[in-house]
Coordinates of C-alpha atoms in Angstrom, one line a residue:
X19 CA 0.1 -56.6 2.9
X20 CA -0.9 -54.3 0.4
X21 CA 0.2 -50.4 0.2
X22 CA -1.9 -47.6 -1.3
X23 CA -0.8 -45.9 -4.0
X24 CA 0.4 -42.0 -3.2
X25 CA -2.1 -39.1 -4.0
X26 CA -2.3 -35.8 -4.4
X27 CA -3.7 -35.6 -0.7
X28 CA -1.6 -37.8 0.8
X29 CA 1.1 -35.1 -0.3
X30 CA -1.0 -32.6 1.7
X31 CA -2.8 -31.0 -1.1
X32 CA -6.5 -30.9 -0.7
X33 CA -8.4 -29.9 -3.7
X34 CA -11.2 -30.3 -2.2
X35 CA -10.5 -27.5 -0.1
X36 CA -9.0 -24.8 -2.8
X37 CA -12.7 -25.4 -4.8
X38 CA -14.7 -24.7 -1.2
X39 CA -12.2 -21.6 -1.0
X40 CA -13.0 -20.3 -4.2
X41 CA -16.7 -20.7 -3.5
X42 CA -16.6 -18.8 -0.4
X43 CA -14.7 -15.7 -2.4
X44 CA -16.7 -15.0 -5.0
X45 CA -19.4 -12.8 -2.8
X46 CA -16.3 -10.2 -2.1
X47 CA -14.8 -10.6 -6.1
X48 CA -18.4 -9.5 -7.7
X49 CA -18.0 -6.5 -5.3
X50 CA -15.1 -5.0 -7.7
X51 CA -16.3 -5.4 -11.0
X52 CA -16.2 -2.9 -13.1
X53 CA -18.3 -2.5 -16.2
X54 CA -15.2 -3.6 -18.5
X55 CA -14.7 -6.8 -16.8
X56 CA -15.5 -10.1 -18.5
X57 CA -17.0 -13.1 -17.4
X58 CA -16.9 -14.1 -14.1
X59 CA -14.4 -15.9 -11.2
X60 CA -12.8 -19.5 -12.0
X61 CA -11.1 -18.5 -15.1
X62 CA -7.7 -19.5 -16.4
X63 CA -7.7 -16.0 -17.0
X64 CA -9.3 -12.6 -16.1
X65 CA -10.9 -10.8 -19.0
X66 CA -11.0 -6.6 -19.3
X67 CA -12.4 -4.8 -22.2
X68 CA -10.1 -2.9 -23.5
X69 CA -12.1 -0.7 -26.1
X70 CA -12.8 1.7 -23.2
X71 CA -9.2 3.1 -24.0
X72 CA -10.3 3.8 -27.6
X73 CA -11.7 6.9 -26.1
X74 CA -7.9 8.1 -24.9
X75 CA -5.7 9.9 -27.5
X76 CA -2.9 7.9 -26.5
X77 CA -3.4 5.5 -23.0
X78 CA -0.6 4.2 -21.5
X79 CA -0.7 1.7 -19.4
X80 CA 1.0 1.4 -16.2
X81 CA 1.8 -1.8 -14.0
X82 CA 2.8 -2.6 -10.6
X83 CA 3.4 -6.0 -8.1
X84 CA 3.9 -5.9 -4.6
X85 CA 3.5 -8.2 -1.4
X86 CA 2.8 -7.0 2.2
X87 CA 5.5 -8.4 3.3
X88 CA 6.1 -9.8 7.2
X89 CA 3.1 -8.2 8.4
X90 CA 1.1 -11.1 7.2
X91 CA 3.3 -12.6 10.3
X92 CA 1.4 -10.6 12.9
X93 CA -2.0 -11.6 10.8
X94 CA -1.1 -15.0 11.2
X95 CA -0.4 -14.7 15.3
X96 CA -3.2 -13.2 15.6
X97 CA -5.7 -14.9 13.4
X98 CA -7.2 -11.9 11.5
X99 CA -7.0 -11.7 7.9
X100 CA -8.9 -9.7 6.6
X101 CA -7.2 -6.4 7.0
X102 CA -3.7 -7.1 5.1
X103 CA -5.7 -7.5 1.8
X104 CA -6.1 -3.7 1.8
X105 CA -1.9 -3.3 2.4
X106 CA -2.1 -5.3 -0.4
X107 CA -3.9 -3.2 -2.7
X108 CA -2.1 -0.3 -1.3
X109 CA 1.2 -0.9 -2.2
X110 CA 0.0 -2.4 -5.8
X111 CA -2.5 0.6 -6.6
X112 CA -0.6 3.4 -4.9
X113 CA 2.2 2.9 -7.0
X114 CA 0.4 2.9 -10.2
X115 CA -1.4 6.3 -9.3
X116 CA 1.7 8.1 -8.9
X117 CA 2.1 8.4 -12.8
X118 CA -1.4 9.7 -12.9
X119 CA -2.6 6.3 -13.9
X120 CA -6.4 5.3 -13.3
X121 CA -6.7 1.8 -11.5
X122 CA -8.0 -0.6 -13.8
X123 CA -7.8 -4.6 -12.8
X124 CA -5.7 -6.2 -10.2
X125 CA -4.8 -10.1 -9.5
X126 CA -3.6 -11.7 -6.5
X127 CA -1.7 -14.4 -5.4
X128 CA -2.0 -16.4 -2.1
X129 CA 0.5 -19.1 -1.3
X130 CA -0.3 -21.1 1.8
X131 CA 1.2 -24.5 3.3
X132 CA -2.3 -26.1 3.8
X133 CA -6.0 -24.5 2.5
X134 CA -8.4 -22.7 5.3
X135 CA -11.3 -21.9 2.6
X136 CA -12.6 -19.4 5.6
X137 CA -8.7 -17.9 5.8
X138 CA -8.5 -17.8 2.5
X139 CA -11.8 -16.1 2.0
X140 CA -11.4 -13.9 5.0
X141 CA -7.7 -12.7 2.7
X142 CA -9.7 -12.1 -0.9
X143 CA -12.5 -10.1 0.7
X144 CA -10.0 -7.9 2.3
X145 CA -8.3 -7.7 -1.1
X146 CA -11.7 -7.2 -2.7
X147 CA -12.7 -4.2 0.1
X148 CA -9.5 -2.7 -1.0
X149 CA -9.7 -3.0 -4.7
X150 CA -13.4 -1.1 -3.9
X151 CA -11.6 1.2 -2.3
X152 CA -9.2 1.7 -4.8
X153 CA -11.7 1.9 -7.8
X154 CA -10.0 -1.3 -9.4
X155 CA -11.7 -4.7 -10.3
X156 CA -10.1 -7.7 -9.0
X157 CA -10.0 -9.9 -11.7
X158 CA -8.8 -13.2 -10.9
X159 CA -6.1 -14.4 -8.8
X160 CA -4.6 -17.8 -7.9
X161 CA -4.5 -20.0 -4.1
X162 CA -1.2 -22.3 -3.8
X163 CA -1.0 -25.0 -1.2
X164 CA 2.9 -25.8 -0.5
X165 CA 3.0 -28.1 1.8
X166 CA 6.0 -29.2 3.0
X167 CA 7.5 -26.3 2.2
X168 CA 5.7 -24.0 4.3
X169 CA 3.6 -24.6 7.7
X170 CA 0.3 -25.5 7.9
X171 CA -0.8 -22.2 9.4
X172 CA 1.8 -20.1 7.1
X173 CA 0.9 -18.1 4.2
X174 CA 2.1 -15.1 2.2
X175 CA 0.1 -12.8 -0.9
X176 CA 1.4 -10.8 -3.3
X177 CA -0.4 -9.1 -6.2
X178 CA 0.1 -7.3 -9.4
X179 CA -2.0 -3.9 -11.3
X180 CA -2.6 -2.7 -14.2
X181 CA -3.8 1.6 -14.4
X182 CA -4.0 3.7 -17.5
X183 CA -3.1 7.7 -18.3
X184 CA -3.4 9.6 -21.2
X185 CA 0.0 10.0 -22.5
X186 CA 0.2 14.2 -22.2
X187 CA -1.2 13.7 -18.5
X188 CA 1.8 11.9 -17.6
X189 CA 2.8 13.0 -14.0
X190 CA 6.8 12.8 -13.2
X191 CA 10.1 14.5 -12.6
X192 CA 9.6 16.2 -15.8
X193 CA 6.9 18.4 -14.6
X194 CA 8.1 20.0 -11.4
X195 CA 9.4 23.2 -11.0
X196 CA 10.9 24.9 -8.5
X197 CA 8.7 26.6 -5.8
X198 CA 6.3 24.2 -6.3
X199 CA 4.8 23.0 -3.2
X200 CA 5.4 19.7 -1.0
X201 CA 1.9 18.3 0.1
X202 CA 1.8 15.8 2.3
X203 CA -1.1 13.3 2.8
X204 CA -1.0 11.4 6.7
X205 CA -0.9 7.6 7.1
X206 CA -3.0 5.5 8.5
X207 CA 0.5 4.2 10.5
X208 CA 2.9 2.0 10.0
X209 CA 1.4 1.0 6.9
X210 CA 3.0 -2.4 5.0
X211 CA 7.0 -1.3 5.3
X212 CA 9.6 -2.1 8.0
X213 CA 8.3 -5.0 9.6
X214 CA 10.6 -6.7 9.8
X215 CA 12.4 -4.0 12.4
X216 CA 9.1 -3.2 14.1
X217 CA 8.8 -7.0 15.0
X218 CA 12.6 -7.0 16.0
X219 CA 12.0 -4.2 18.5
X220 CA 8.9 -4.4 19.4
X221 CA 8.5 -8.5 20.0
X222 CA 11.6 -9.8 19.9
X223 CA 13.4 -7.1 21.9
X224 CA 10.7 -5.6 23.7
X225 CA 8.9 -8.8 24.7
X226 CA 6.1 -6.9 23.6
X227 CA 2.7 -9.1 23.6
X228 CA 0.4 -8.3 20.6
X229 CA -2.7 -8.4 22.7
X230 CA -1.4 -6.0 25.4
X231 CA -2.5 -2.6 25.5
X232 CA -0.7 -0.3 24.9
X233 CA -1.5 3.1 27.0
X234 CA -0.3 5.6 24.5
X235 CA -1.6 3.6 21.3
X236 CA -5.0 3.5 23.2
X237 CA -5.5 0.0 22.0
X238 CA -3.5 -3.3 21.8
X239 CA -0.5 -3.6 19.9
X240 CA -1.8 -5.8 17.3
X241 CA -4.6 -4.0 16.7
X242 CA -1.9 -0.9 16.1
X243 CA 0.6 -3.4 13.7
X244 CA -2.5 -4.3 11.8
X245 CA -3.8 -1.0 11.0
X246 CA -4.5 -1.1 7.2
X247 CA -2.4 1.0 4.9
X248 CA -4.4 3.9 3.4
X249 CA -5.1 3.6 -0.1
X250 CA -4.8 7.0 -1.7
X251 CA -5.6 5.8 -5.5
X252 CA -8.9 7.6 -6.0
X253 CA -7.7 11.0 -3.3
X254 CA -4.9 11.5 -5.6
X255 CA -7.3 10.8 -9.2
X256 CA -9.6 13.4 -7.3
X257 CA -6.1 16.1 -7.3
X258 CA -5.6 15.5 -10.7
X259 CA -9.3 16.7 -12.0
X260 CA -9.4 19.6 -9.4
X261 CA -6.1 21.2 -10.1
X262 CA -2.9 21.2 -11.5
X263 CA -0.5 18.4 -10.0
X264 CA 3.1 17.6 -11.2
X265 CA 3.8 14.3 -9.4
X266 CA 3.1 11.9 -6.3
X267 CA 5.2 10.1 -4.4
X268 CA 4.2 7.0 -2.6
X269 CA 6.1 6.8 0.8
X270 CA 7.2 2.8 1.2
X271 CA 10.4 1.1 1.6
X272 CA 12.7 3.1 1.9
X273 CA 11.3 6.2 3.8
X274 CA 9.9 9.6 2.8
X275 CA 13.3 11.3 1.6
X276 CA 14.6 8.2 -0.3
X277 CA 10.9 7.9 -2.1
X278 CA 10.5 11.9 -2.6
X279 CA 13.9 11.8 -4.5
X280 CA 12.8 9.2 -7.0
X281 CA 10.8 12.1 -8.6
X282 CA 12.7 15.1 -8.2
X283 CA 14.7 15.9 -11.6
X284 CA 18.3 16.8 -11.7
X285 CA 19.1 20.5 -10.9
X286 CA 16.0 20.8 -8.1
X287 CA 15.5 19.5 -4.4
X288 CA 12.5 18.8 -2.0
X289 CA 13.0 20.3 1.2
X290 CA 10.3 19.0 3.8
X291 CA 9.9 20.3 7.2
X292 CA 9.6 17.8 10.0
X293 CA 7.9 20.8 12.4
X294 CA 5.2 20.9 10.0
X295 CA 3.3 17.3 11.5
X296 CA 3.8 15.0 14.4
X297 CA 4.7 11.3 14.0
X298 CA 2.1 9.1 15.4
X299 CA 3.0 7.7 18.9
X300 CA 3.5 3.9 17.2
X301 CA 6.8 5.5 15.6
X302 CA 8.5 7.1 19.2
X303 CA 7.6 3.2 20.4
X304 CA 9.7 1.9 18.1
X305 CA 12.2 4.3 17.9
X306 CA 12.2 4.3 22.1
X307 CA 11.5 0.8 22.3
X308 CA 14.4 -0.4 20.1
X309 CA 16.9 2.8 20.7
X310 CA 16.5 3.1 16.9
X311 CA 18.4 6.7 16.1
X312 CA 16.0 9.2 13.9
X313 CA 17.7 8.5 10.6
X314 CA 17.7 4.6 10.8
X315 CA 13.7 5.5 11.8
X316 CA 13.4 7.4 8.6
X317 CA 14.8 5.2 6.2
X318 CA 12.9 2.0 7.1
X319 CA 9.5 3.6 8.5
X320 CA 6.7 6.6 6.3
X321 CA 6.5 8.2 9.6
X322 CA 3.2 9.4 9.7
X323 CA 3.1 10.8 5.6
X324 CA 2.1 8.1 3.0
X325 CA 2.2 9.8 -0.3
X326 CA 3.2 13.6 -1.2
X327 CA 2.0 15.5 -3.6
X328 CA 4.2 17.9 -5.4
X329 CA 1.8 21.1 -7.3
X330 CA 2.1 24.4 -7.9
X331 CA 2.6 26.9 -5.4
X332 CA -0.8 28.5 -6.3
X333 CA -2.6 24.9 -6.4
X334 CA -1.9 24.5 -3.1
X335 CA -4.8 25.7 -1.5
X336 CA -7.1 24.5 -3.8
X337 CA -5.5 20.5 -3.5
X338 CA -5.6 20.5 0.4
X339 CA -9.3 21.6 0.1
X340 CA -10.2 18.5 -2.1
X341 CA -8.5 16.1 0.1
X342 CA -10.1 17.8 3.3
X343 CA -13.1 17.1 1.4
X344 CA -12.1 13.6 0.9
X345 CA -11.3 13.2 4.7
X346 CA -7.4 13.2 4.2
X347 CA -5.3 14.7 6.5
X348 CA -2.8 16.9 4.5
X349 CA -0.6 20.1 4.3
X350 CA 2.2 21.6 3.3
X351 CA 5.8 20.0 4.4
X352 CA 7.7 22.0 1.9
X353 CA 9.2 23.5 -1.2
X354 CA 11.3 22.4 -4.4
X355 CA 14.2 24.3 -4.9
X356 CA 17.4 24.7 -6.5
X357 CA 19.4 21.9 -6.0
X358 CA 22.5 23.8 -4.8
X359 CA 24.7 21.8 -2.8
X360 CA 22.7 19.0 -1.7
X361 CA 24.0 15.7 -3.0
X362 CA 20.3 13.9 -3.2
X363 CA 17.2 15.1 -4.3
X364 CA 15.1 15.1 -1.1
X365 CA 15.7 15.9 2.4
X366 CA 14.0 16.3 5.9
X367 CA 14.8 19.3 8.2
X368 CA 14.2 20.6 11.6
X369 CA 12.5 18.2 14.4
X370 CA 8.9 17.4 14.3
X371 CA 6.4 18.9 16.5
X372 CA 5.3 18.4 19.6

């Protein structure tokens, strides 16, 4: 009796598959291109002209990676994927701007344990809606089947940036000042951070279902855990031309506080308000839901701002008018001042409204 010889497929890799996947894609890559890119999609390599930075004095360019981490659990339960490419791009992009950097190019990776092509595709155009969103070309990218190693419905995507600022337009802790104002910009929700708690509480200890409603989310609670994260790239570029800014913060892991004080230079502190917005009701469920105490709330979750702006205290009227204009909900948490006896370099105070 004779045996066939082993295979790639047999292993449970399907090329096949992968090639249909990166056929399907391409529509949503050619929507980010940007007049520096090169060539086109199935590259060993994405090409960007880089004499466009001729034209800076001195460009520096700034770099970021980042995954979306468990939510692409609740994507997989529920079978939509084409939202968590935008937390993708978020947490890639978002970081970049908050040196000042323009978005240039981005790449993606997408590791699954057997190839949808219509998952897949469903994944890049949501990466590709984002990277439109963000003013970024997506590049290239790569689509790994592990089977074996994960489940045949299991995936996870990560992706890495690449931005560019004039050297002298470099936003940071050296800038600020004290009195400067604390602008904060709303999220869209939960956004792509603390996941892993909000699926503790609200699933595993809640017995939550994802396709319940949920009265005082006034949808279902997947729909509400799938919200995408804001991207703020181009509302924050738009800052920067229309008045003076002296740094962002992005508000991920880690919480509001812990992220503010990243850019706050020795000597000064960022006092926010909590009074001065009201956490969307998706925060009180998990902190109810879970009996998670306000500071455990705070470290893990944004809740409700997903990027400050710190500028000075005569800009401030002029910033929150562009981002009205933009259709971002901002305003003034707070001040920098000295730093006095405060041990870190950000902290929240009062209770917040309503």
């Amino acid at each position: 009796m004779s045996e066939t010889g082993a295979s790639y497929a047999a292993a449970g890799v399907d090329i096949e598959a992968g090639d249909r996947a990166v056929e399907l894609m391409k529509e949503w890559v050619k929507k980010t291109r940007r007049p520096e890119v090169l060539g086109g999609l199935g590259g060993f390599a994405g090409l960007f002209d880089a004499s466009a930075l001729k034209n800076y004095e001195r460009p520096l360019l700034a770099s970021a990676t980042d995954g979306v981490g468990t939510k692409v659990d609740i994507a997989r339960q529920l079978g939509v994927y084409d939202t968590i490419g935008h937390d993708l791009v978020a947490m890639v992009m978002d970081d970049i701007v908050v040196c000042g950097a323009e978005p240039l190019f981005m790449t993606d990776y997408i590791c699954v344990g057997k190839v949808h092509p219509e998952r897949v595709a469903a994944i890049v155009k949501g990466i590709a809606e984002g990277c439109v969103l963000a003013g970024c070309a997506l590049v290239g990218g790569e689509t790994a089947e592990h089977p074996g190693l994960l489940g045949p419905d299991d995936f996870d995507v990560a992706g890495a940036g690449t931005g560019v600022v004039e050297a002298d337009r470099l936003l940071g802790a050296d800038r600020i000042r004290k009195g400067d104002a604390v602008i904060a910009m709303a999220s869209s929700g939960l956004h792509s951070n603390g996941y892993s708690l909000v699926r503790h509480v609200l699933l595993n200890r809640g017995g939550l279902a994802l396709d319940a409603h949920v009265e005082e989310l006034g949808r279902t609670l997947g729909e509400e855990l799938l919200e995408p994260t804001r991207i703020y790239s181009l509302d924050c570029l738009a800052l920067t031309r229309t008045t003076e800014v002296h740094a962002f913060s992005h508000v991920t892991g880690g919480g509001l506080a812990a992220n503010l004080a990243r850019v706050i230079p020795d000597g000064l502190h960022a006092t926010v308000d909590r009074s001065t917005w009201t956490p969307a009701p998706v925060f009180d469920l998990v902190g109810r839901t879970g009996d998670v105490e306000r500071l455990e709330l705070e470290k893990t979750l944004n809740m409700g701002v997903g990027m400050i702006a710190i500028v000075p205290e005569g800009s401030a009227d002029v910033a929150l008018a562009t981002l009205a204009d933009r259709g971002v909900d901002a305003w003034i948490a707070g001040e920098i001042t000295d730093r006095g006896e405060h041990t870190t370099g950000a902290a929240l105070t009062g209770d917040y409204a309503g």
